mmCIF file of C-alpha atoms in Angstrom:
data_model
loop_
_atom_site.group_PDB
_atom_site.id
_atom_site.type_symbol
_atom_site.label_atom_id
_atom_site.label_comp_id
_atom_site.label_asym_id
_atom_site.label_seq_id
_atom_site.Cartn_x
_atom_site.Cartn_y
_atom_site.Cartn_z
ATOM 1 C CA MET A 965 -71.681 -28.564 5.587
ATOM 2 C CA SER A 966 -68.485 -26.873 6.809
ATOM 3 C CA ALA A 967 -67.794 -26.092 10.471
ATOM 4 C CA MET A 968 -68.327 -22.398 9.698
ATOM 5 C CA GLU A 969 -71.712 -23.121 8.117
ATOM 6 C CA ARG A 970 -72.780 -25.198 11.103
ATOM 7 C CA ARG A 971 -71.551 -22.640 13.619
ATOM 8 C CA TYR A 972 -73.320 -19.696 11.993
ATOM 9 C CA ALA A 973 -76.259 -21.645 10.549
ATOM 10 C CA ARG A 974 -78.790 -19.410 12.357
ATOM 11 C CA HIS A 975 -77.214 -16.305 10.799
ATOM 12 C CA LEU A 976 -77.041 -17.802 7.328
ATOM 13 C CA GLN A 977 -80.800 -18.513 7.495
ATOM 14 C CA LEU A 978 -81.656 -15.070 8.808
ATOM 15 C CA PRO A 979 -83.108 -12.416 6.498
ATOM 16 C CA GLY A 980 -80.855 -9.374 6.745
ATOM 17 C CA VAL A 981 -77.719 -11.440 7.428
ATOM 18 C CA GLY A 982 -77.155 -14.480 5.180
ATOM 19 C CA ARG A 983 -73.747 -15.300 3.710
ATOM 20 C CA GLU A 984 -72.921 -11.741 2.705
ATOM 21 C CA GLY A 985 -73.897 -10.433 6.141
ATOM 22 C CA GLN A 986 -71.827 -13.066 7.920
ATOM 23 C CA ARG A 987 -68.868 -12.117 5.709
ATOM 24 C CA ARG A 988 -69.283 -8.474 6.766
ATOM 25 C CA ILE A 989 -69.537 -9.446 10.443
ATOM 26 C CA GLU A 990 -66.319 -11.457 10.203
ATOM 27 C CA ALA A 991 -64.535 -8.606 8.409
ATOM 28 C CA ALA A 992 -65.622 -6.009 10.956
ATOM 29 C CA SER A 993 -63.596 -4.346 13.680
ATOM 30 C CA VAL A 994 -66.080 -3.267 16.317
ATOM 31 C CA GLU A 995 -65.835 -1.000 19.333
ATOM 32 C CA ALA A 996 -68.324 -1.855 22.060
ATOM 33 C CA ARG A 997 -69.191 0.267 25.065
ATOM 34 C CA GLY A 998 -69.950 -1.027 28.506
ATOM 35 C CA GLU A 999 -68.266 -1.771 31.810
ATOM 36 C CA GLY A 1000 -68.538 -4.784 34.095
ATOM 37 C CA LEU A 1001 -71.268 -7.275 33.284
ATOM 38 C CA GLU A 1002 -72.886 -5.221 30.519
ATOM 39 C CA GLY A 1003 -69.540 -4.781 28.731
ATOM 40 C CA TRP A 1004 -68.742 -8.478 29.083
ATOM 41 C CA VAL A 1005 -72.135 -9.466 27.686
ATOM 42 C CA ALA A 1006 -71.774 -7.074 24.729
ATOM 43 C CA ARG A 1007 -68.293 -8.369 23.878
ATOM 44 C CA ARG A 1008 -69.232 -12.028 24.266
ATOM 45 C CA TYR A 1009 -72.197 -11.689 21.887
ATOM 46 C CA LEU A 1010 -69.989 -9.925 19.339
ATOM 47 C CA GLU A 1011 -67.226 -12.536 19.606
ATOM 48 C CA ALA A 1012 -69.794 -15.321 19.406
ATOM 49 C CA ALA A 1013 -71.304 -13.763 16.267
ATOM 50 C CA GLY A 1014 -67.902 -14.080 14.618
ATOM 51 C CA VAL A 1015 -66.862 -10.398 14.615
ATOM 52 C CA GLY A 1016 -63.260 -10.128 13.391
ATOM 53 C CA GLU A 1017 -62.032 -7.791 16.105
ATOM 54 C CA VAL A 1018 -63.827 -6.618 19.249
ATOM 55 C CA LYS A 1019 -62.430 -3.635 21.146
ATOM 56 C CA ALA A 1020 -63.649 -2.614 24.584
ATOM 57 C CA LEU A 1021 -64.436 1.104 24.780
ATOM 58 C CA GLY A 1022 -65.461 1.128 28.431
ATOM 59 C CA GLY A 1023 -67.807 3.737 29.810
ATOM 60 C CA PRO A 1024 -71.517 3.238 30.309
ATOM 61 C CA ILE A 1025 -73.698 2.060 27.447
ATOM 62 C CA GLU A 1026 -76.004 4.765 26.258
ATOM 63 C CA GLY A 1027 -79.113 2.635 26.185
ATOM 64 C CA PRO A 1028 -82.340 3.660 24.497
ATOM 65 C CA ALA A 1029 -84.631 5.820 26.607
ATOM 66 C CA TRP A 1030 -86.980 2.946 27.422
ATOM 67 C CA ALA A 1031 -84.125 0.929 28.882
ATOM 68 C CA THR A 1032 -83.791 3.359 31.770
ATOM 69 C CA ASP A 1033 -87.382 2.824 32.847
ATOM 70 C CA GLU A 1034 -87.781 -0.812 31.948
ATOM 71 C CA LEU A 1035 -84.498 -2.219 33.211
ATOM 72 C CA ARG A 1036 -84.171 -1.390 36.830
ATOM 73 C CA GLU A 1037 -82.664 -4.573 38.221
ATOM 74 C CA GLU A 1038 -78.894 -4.416 38.320
ATOM 75 C CA THR A 1039 -77.952 -7.739 36.753
ATOM 76 C CA SER A 1040 -80.855 -8.321 34.364
ATOM 77 C CA GLY A 1041 -80.607 -4.721 33.179
ATOM 78 C CA ALA A 1042 -76.890 -5.178 32.508
ATOM 79 C CA VAL A 1043 -77.497 -8.350 30.480
ATOM 80 C CA THR A 1044 -80.191 -6.657 28.389
ATOM 81 C CA ARG A 1045 -78.190 -3.462 27.841
ATOM 82 C CA GLY A 1046 -75.099 -5.473 26.845
ATOM 83 C CA ALA A 1047 -77.139 -7.486 24.346
ATOM 84 C CA ILE A 1048 -78.657 -4.315 22.892
ATOM 85 C CA GLU A 1049 -75.185 -2.784 22.536
ATOM 86 C CA ALA A 1050 -74.029 -5.917 20.664
ATOM 87 C CA LEU A 1051 -77.064 -5.708 18.376
ATOM 88 C CA ARG A 1052 -76.363 -2.062 17.632
ATOM 89 C CA ARG A 1053 -72.749 -2.845 16.685
ATOM 90 C CA LEU A 1054 -73.788 -5.858 14.573
ATOM 91 C CA ARG A 1055 -76.280 -3.683 12.681
ATOM 92 C CA GLU A 1056 -73.479 -1.203 11.978
ATOM 93 C CA ALA A 1057 -71.197 -3.994 10.755
ATOM 94 C CA LEU A 1058 -73.957 -5.326 8.476
ATOM 95 C CA GLU A 1059 -74.535 -1.878 6.978
ATOM 96 C CA ARG A 1060 -70.829 -1.444 6.181
ATOM 97 C CA ARG A 1061 -69.740 -2.127 2.599
ATOM 98 C CA MET B 1206 -84.188 -19.153 52.414
ATOM 99 C CA LEU B 1207 -84.091 -17.526 48.993
ATOM 100 C CA PRO B 1208 -86.992 -18.192 46.602
ATOM 101 C CA MET B 1209 -86.511 -20.959 44.031
ATOM 102 C CA VAL B 1210 -86.794 -20.136 40.325
ATOM 103 C CA LEU B 1211 -87.301 -22.992 37.870
ATOM 104 C CA LEU B 1212 -85.610 -22.287 34.546
ATOM 105 C CA ILE B 1213 -86.867 -24.412 31.654
ATOM 106 C CA GLY B 1214 -84.235 -24.662 28.930
ATOM 107 C CA ALA B 1215 -80.495 -23.933 28.996
ATOM 108 C CA GLY B 1216 -80.370 -22.484 25.486
ATOM 109 C CA GLY B 1217 -80.339 -19.062 23.847
ATOM 110 C CA VAL B 1218 -82.869 -17.431 26.187
ATOM 111 C CA GLY B 1219 -82.198 -19.589 29.239
ATOM 112 C CA THR B 1220 -78.468 -18.908 29.520
ATOM 113 C CA PRO B 1221 -78.594 -15.084 29.733
ATOM 114 C CA ALA B 1222 -81.620 -15.320 32.042
ATOM 115 C CA ALA B 1223 -79.739 -17.767 34.266
ATOM 116 C CA LEU B 1224 -76.677 -15.512 34.324
ATOM 117 C CA ALA B 1225 -78.704 -12.484 35.416
ATOM 118 C CA LEU B 1226 -80.648 -14.450 38.029
ATOM 119 C CA ALA B 1227 -77.565 -16.165 39.457
ATOM 120 C CA LEU B 1228 -75.600 -12.920 39.723
ATOM 121 C CA SER B 1229 -78.537 -11.126 41.365
ATOM 122 C CA GLY B 1230 -78.004 -13.163 44.536
ATOM 123 C CA ARG B 1231 -81.757 -13.038 45.097
ATOM 124 C CA CYS B 1232 -82.872 -16.530 44.210
ATOM 125 C CA ARG B 1233 -81.931 -20.182 44.001
ATOM 126 C CA LEU B 1234 -82.094 -21.872 40.626
ATOM 127 C CA ARG B 1235 -83.519 -25.192 39.478
ATOM 128 C CA LEU B 1236 -82.422 -25.890 35.895
ATOM 129 C CA VAL B 1237 -84.010 -28.451 33.589
ATOM 130 C CA ASP B 1238 -82.696 -29.365 30.127
ATOM 131 C CA ASP B 1239 -81.716 -32.492 28.201
ATOM 132 C CA ASP B 1240 -79.539 -31.145 25.369
ATOM 133 C CA GLU B 1241 -75.823 -31.226 24.706
ATOM 134 C CA VAL B 1242 -73.769 -28.239 23.563
ATOM 135 C CA GLU B 1243 -73.481 -28.174 19.753
ATOM 136 C CA LEU B 1244 -71.445 -26.020 17.409
ATOM 137 C CA SER B 1245 -74.568 -24.251 16.114
ATOM 138 C CA ASN B 1246 -75.330 -23.094 19.685
ATOM 139 C CA LEU B 1247 -72.143 -21.104 20.153
ATOM 140 C CA HIS B 1248 -73.152 -18.012 18.174
ATOM 141 C CA ARG B 1249 -75.854 -17.182 20.734
ATOM 142 C CA GLN B 1250 -75.372 -19.226 23.925
ATOM 143 C CA ILE B 1251 -72.570 -17.114 25.335
ATOM 144 C CA LEU B 1252 -71.826 -19.088 28.486
ATOM 145 C CA TYR B 1253 -70.653 -22.056 26.388
ATOM 146 C CA THR B 1254 -67.348 -22.332 24.561
ATOM 147 C CA GLU B 1255 -65.752 -24.799 22.166
ATOM 148 C CA ALA B 1256 -64.430 -26.664 25.198
ATOM 149 C CA ASP B 1257 -68.048 -27.497 26.095
ATOM 150 C CA LEU B 1258 -68.962 -29.138 22.777
ATOM 151 C CA GLY B 1259 -70.620 -32.487 23.451
ATOM 152 C CA ARG B 1260 -71.104 -31.800 27.170
ATOM 153 C CA SER B 1261 -74.536 -31.683 28.691
ATOM 154 C CA LYS B 1262 -75.777 -28.071 28.674
ATOM 155 C CA LEU B 1263 -76.946 -28.511 32.222
ATOM 156 C CA GLU B 1264 -73.494 -29.433 33.461
ATOM 157 C CA ALA B 1265 -71.793 -26.697 31.395
ATOM 158 C CA LEU B 1266 -74.268 -24.044 32.522
ATOM 159 C CA LYS B 1267 -74.085 -25.013 36.186
ATOM 160 C CA GLY B 1268 -70.284 -24.796 36.036
ATOM 161 C CA ALA B 1269 -70.330 -21.439 34.231
ATOM 162 C CA LEU B 1270 -72.791 -19.961 36.743
ATOM 163 C CA GLU B 1271 -70.978 -21.260 39.821
ATOM 164 C CA ALA B 1272 -67.688 -19.822 38.511
ATOM 165 C CA ARG B 1273 -69.260 -16.360 38.151
ATOM 166 C CA ALA B 1274 -71.801 -16.252 40.976
ATOM 167 C CA VAL B 1275 -69.959 -17.688 43.952
ATOM 168 C CA GLY B 1276 -72.313 -19.273 46.456
ATOM 169 C CA VAL B 1277 -75.302 -19.490 44.136
ATOM 170 C CA GLU B 1278 -77.455 -22.512 44.909
ATOM 171 C CA ILE B 1279 -78.242 -24.524 41.776
ATOM 172 C CA GLU B 1280 -80.194 -27.762 41.290
ATOM 173 C CA ALA B 1281 -79.517 -29.228 37.853
ATOM 174 C CA ILE B 1282 -82.148 -31.759 36.799
ATOM 175 C CA PRO B 1283 -81.397 -33.573 33.544
ATOM 176 C CA GLY B 1284 -84.386 -34.284 31.317
ATOM 177 C CA ARG B 1285 -87.248 -32.480 29.678
ATOM 178 C CA PHE B 1286 -90.144 -30.619 31.237
ATOM 179 C CA LEU B 1287 -92.856 -33.172 30.519
ATOM 180 C CA PRO B 1288 -96.497 -33.696 31.533
ATOM 181 C CA GLU B 1289 -95.344 -36.591 33.737
ATOM 182 C CA THR B 1290 -92.644 -34.573 35.534
ATOM 183 C CA ALA B 1291 -93.954 -31.002 35.408
ATOM 184 C CA LEU B 1292 -95.721 -30.847 38.762
ATOM 185 C CA GLU B 1293 -92.836 -32.542 40.551
ATOM 186 C CA LEU B 1294 -90.423 -29.996 39.041
ATOM 187 C CA LEU B 1295 -92.683 -27.174 40.246
ATOM 188 C CA ALA B 1296 -92.610 -28.339 43.866
ATOM 189 C CA GLY B 1297 -91.220 -25.591 46.094
ATOM 190 C CA VAL B 1298 -90.844 -23.190 43.162
ATOM 191 C CA SER B 1299 -91.750 -19.499 43.550
ATOM 192 C CA LEU B 1300 -91.594 -18.619 39.869
ATOM 193 C CA VAL B 1301 -90.863 -20.220 36.484
ATOM 194 C CA VAL B 1302 -88.815 -18.733 33.661
ATOM 195 C CA ASP B 1303 -89.736 -20.511 30.442
ATOM 196 C CA GLY B 1304 -86.882 -20.404 27.951
ATOM 197 C CA ALA B 1305 -88.075 -23.429 25.992
ATOM 198 C CA ASP B 1306 -87.392 -23.763 22.281
ATOM 199 C CA ASN B 1307 -90.705 -25.276 21.226
ATOM 200 C CA PHE B 1308 -94.409 -24.557 21.511
ATOM 201 C CA ALA B 1309 -95.303 -27.857 23.168
ATOM 202 C CA THR B 1310 -93.108 -27.093 26.191
ATOM 203 C CA ARG B 1311 -94.314 -23.479 26.328
ATOM 204 C CA PHE B 1312 -97.969 -24.522 26.472
ATOM 205 C CA LEU B 1313 -97.144 -27.213 28.999
ATOM 206 C CA ALA B 1314 -95.276 -24.695 31.169
ATOM 207 C CA SER B 1315 -98.239 -22.350 30.999
ATOM 208 C CA ASP B 1316 -100.796 -25.040 31.846
ATOM 209 C CA ALA B 1317 -98.694 -26.567 34.629
ATOM 210 C CA CYS B 1318 -98.094 -23.164 36.221
ATOM 211 C CA GLY B 1319 -101.745 -22.172 35.853
ATOM 212 C CA LEU B 1320 -102.904 -25.394 37.497
ATOM 213 C CA ALA B 1321 -100.301 -25.229 40.258
ATOM 214 C CA GLY B 1322 -100.724 -21.472 40.844
ATOM 215 C CA VAL B 1323 -97.098 -20.621 40.103
ATOM 216 C CA PRO B 1324 -96.207 -17.348 38.339
ATOM 217 C CA VAL B 1325 -94.483 -17.785 34.979
ATOM 218 C CA VAL B 1326 -92.470 -15.618 32.602
ATOM 219 C CA HIS B 1327 -92.114 -16.753 28.964
ATOM 220 C CA GLY B 1328 -89.067 -15.550 27.019
ATOM 221 C CA ALA B 1329 -88.659 -16.138 23.281
ATOM 222 C CA ALA B 1330 -86.366 -15.041 20.460
ATOM 223 C CA LEU B 1331 -86.775 -15.486 16.724
ATOM 224 C CA GLN B 1332 -84.940 -13.753 13.890
ATOM 225 C CA TRP B 1333 -84.592 -10.108 15.023
ATOM 226 C CA ARG B 1334 -87.368 -10.128 17.640
ATOM 227 C CA ALA B 1335 -87.206 -10.773 21.377
ATOM 228 C CA THR B 1336 -90.366 -11.167 23.430
ATOM 229 C CA CYS B 1337 -91.176 -11.619 27.079
ATOM 230 C CA PHE B 1338 -94.668 -12.376 28.339
ATOM 231 C CA VAL B 1339 -95.432 -12.214 32.049
ATOM 232 C CA ALA B 1340 -98.543 -14.203 32.905
ATOM 233 C CA GLY B 1341 -101.044 -12.749 35.341
ATOM 234 C CA SER B 1342 -101.187 -13.582 38.989
ATOM 235 C CA GLU B 1343 -100.372 -17.236 39.776
ATOM 236 C CA GLY B 1344 -99.648 -18.091 36.158
ATOM 237 C CA LYS B 1345 -103.032 -17.080 34.703
ATOM 238 C CA ARG B 1346 -105.561 -14.324 33.892
ATOM 239 C CA PRO B 1347 -104.020 -13.757 31.393
ATOM 240 C CA CYS B 1348 -101.983 -16.824 30.475
ATOM 241 C CA TYR B 1349 -100.002 -17.928 27.415
ATOM 242 C CA ARG B 1350 -103.189 -19.531 26.018
ATOM 243 C CA CYS B 1351 -104.971 -16.172 26.201
ATOM 244 C CA LEU B 1352 -102.348 -14.996 23.703
ATOM 245 C CA PHE B 1353 -101.827 -17.989 21.426
ATOM 246 C CA GLU B 1354 -104.757 -20.294 22.225
ATOM 247 C CA ASP B 1355 -103.186 -23.651 21.298
ATOM 248 C CA LEU B 1356 -100.250 -25.370 19.601
ATOM 249 C CA PRO B 1357 -99.860 -24.542 15.911
ATOM 250 C CA ALA B 1358 -101.544 -27.167 13.710
ATOM 251 C CA GLY B 1359 -98.553 -27.527 11.363
ATOM 252 C CA PRO B 1360 -94.852 -26.745 11.457
ATOM 253 C CA ALA B 1361 -94.167 -23.333 12.999
ATOM 254 C CA PRO B 1362 -91.081 -21.217 12.325
ATOM 255 C CA ASP B 1363 -88.386 -21.655 14.961
ATOM 256 C CA CYS B 1364 -84.791 -20.549 15.326
ATOM 257 C CA GLY B 1365 -83.660 -23.722 13.557
ATOM 258 C CA THR B 1366 -85.570 -22.878 10.380
ATOM 259 C CA ALA B 1367 -85.920 -19.093 10.480
ATOM 260 C CA GLY B 1368 -82.642 -18.104 12.147
ATOM 261 C CA VAL B 1369 -81.914 -15.782 15.042
ATOM 262 C CA LEU B 1370 -79.278 -13.212 15.851
ATOM 263 C CA GLY B 1371 -77.469 -14.081 19.090
ATOM 264 C CA PRO B 1372 -77.961 -10.881 21.114
ATOM 265 C CA VAL B 1373 -81.718 -11.025 20.423
ATOM 266 C CA CYS B 1374 -81.712 -14.043 22.737
ATOM 267 C CA GLY B 1375 -79.806 -11.959 25.282
ATOM 268 C CA VAL B 1376 -82.472 -9.261 25.218
ATOM 269 C CA SER B 1377 -85.210 -11.828 25.765
ATOM 270 C CA GLY B 1378 -83.330 -13.575 28.579
ATOM 271 C CA GLY B 1379 -82.498 -10.251 30.229
ATOM 272 C CA LEU B 1380 -86.113 -9.085 30.030
ATOM 273 C CA ALA B 1381 -87.310 -12.422 31.456
ATOM 274 C CA ALA B 1382 -84.863 -12.184 34.354
ATOM 275 C CA GLU B 1383 -85.912 -8.565 34.944
ATOM 276 C CA ALA B 1384 -89.565 -9.597 35.103
ATOM 277 C CA ALA B 1385 -88.735 -12.492 37.435
ATOM 278 C CA LEU B 1386 -86.697 -10.360 39.835
ATOM 279 C CA ARG B 1387 -89.371 -7.673 39.928
ATOM 280 C CA TRP B 1388 -92.014 -10.289 40.710
ATOM 281 C CA LEU B 1389 -89.916 -11.842 43.465
ATOM 282 C CA GLY B 1390 -89.404 -8.364 44.903
ATOM 283 C CA GLY B 1391 -93.170 -7.804 45.090
ATOM 284 C CA ASP B 1392 -93.486 -5.612 41.984
ATOM 285 C CA ARG B 1393 -96.467 -6.851 39.917
ATOM 286 C CA SER B 1394 -96.433 -3.963 37.426
ATOM 287 C CA GLN B 1395 -95.425 -6.235 34.511
ATOM 288 C CA ALA B 1396 -98.038 -8.933 35.224
ATOM 289 C CA GLY B 1397 -100.205 -9.600 32.185
ATOM 290 C CA THR B 1398 -97.961 -7.708 29.776
ATOM 291 C CA MET B 1399 -95.968 -8.662 26.698
ATOM 292 C CA ALA B 1400 -92.681 -6.884 25.974
ATOM 293 C CA SER B 1401 -91.415 -6.959 22.412
ATOM 294 C CA PHE B 1402 -88.055 -5.723 21.105
ATOM 295 C CA ASP B 1403 -87.227 -5.442 17.419
ATOM 296 C CA GLY B 1404 -83.464 -5.779 17.040
ATOM 297 C CA SER B 1405 -83.529 -4.480 13.469
ATOM 298 C CA THR B 1406 -84.856 -1.083 14.558
ATOM 299 C CA GLY B 1407 -84.172 -0.973 18.297
ATOM 300 C CA ARG B 1408 -87.886 -0.372 18.876
ATOM 301 C CA PHE B 1409 -89.367 -1.583 22.182
ATOM 302 C CA ARG B 1410 -93.050 -2.002 22.993
ATOM 303 C CA ARG B 1411 -94.966 -3.256 25.990
ATOM 304 C CA ILE B 1412 -98.622 -4.125 25.598
ATOM 305 C CA GLU B 1413 -101.222 -5.223 28.072
ATOM 306 C CA VAL B 1414 -102.682 -8.659 27.337
ATOM 307 C CA ARG B 1415 -106.342 -9.156 28.138
ATOM 308 C CA PRO B 1416 -107.562 -12.416 29.635
ATOM 309 C CA ARG B 1417 -109.579 -14.289 26.993
ATOM 310 C CA ARG B 1418 -113.059 -15.425 28.009
ATOM 311 C CA GLY B 1419 -112.844 -18.670 26.090
ATOM 312 C CA CYS B 1420 -109.317 -19.507 27.268
ATOM 313 C CA LEU B 1421 -108.991 -23.241 27.895
ATOM 314 C CA LEU B 1422 -106.774 -22.687 30.937
ATOM 315 C CA CYS B 1423 -108.140 -19.600 32.646
ATOM 316 C CA GLY B 1424 -111.359 -18.669 30.822
ATOM 317 C CA GLU B 1425 -114.915 -18.815 32.108
ATOM 318 C CA GLU B 1426 -115.235 -22.544 31.432
ATOM 319 C CA PRO B 1427 -111.701 -23.913 31.561
ATOM 320 C CA GLY B 1428 -111.282 -27.285 29.866
ATOM 321 C CA ILE B 1429 -107.811 -27.999 31.148
ATOM 322 C CA ARG B 1430 -107.849 -29.722 34.516
ATOM 323 C CA GLY B 1431 -104.823 -31.924 34.158
ATOM 324 C CA LEU B 1432 -101.696 -32.393 32.066
ATOM 325 C CA GLU B 1433 -102.598 -34.979 29.445
ATOM 326 C CA ARG B 1434 -99.694 -35.967 27.215
ATOM 327 C CA ALA B 1435 -101.777 -35.896 24.007
ATOM 328 C CA ARG B 1436 -102.294 -32.160 24.421
ATOM 329 C CA TYR B 1437 -98.568 -31.429 24.107
ATOM 330 C CA THR B 1438 -97.259 -32.895 20.914
ATOM 331 C CA GLY B 1439 -94.827 -30.903 18.822
ATOM 332 C CA ALA B 1440 -91.295 -30.994 17.526
ATOM 333 C CA ALA B 1441 -88.402 -29.322 19.316
ATOM 334 C CA CYS B 1442 -86.161 -26.771 17.630
ATOM 335 C CA GLY B 1443 -83.212 -29.062 18.233
ATOM 336 C CA ALA B 1444 -80.875 -26.096 18.594
#
């Protein structure tokens, strides 16, 4: 097993990602929103996923409506919003041909 | 003195939860884990880098948290959360965040907290789904066993066999930290609820979990009165 296969083993096993999905993630240039902790979390998850290029857009993340009510605490809310932003951008990268 | 939170597991769910809790400045942390950082961890455990490969997760996590949350008080206890050590690890703890990677530890965390009367939040991530279950008052009514009854009889899917997308772990850890901080602040509105986030659709749900009459831990005739090793056998994810 190559280092790449070991590193992204959990993606390669995942329905909806697999080898083709990982290839798309690595080929993607992604712009992620978010300032401070939430922006850092979003960018770190994207870099860790293997995204080719991660650009910081700044500005607040426009979270889903539930996030406003559910995530009140400053730091935990920022971690969750950042992770959701990374997921959104990964989904976009996976949908790209 | 700030309340102590015991975090079980320094992996995919534990690291984002630890980051949020440490930066909140509202608790002390006791961390327990026995793994080392591996290459297959790096796609989702965002506080670790290639420079940490082969290091103990506990040591790497403690360093990463102290660098970001200056002044945070952290006890790092190497080892697993086991029937023999569980109650000792719970001493002086106000709340537990369970970020374990296997069912045996999850059930043990639930039973130990229920018996000791310590509130517990269980975070989990698999494939595209993040979940966070907040047990009822003092770790029971309802508890994890009200939801899942007992350990799976055979092999159960885990992130090592079924895969997981990294940020899904971040959502679970963030939700677990949110629940913990609310509880510590006196807000019990999430007690007895299960939050579930589907990363493939962005859909979020929160459902109320009912206590189960026949629950072995907190039902009408509870059968669990101690932490017997034989009750908690199961393989770890190893990731």
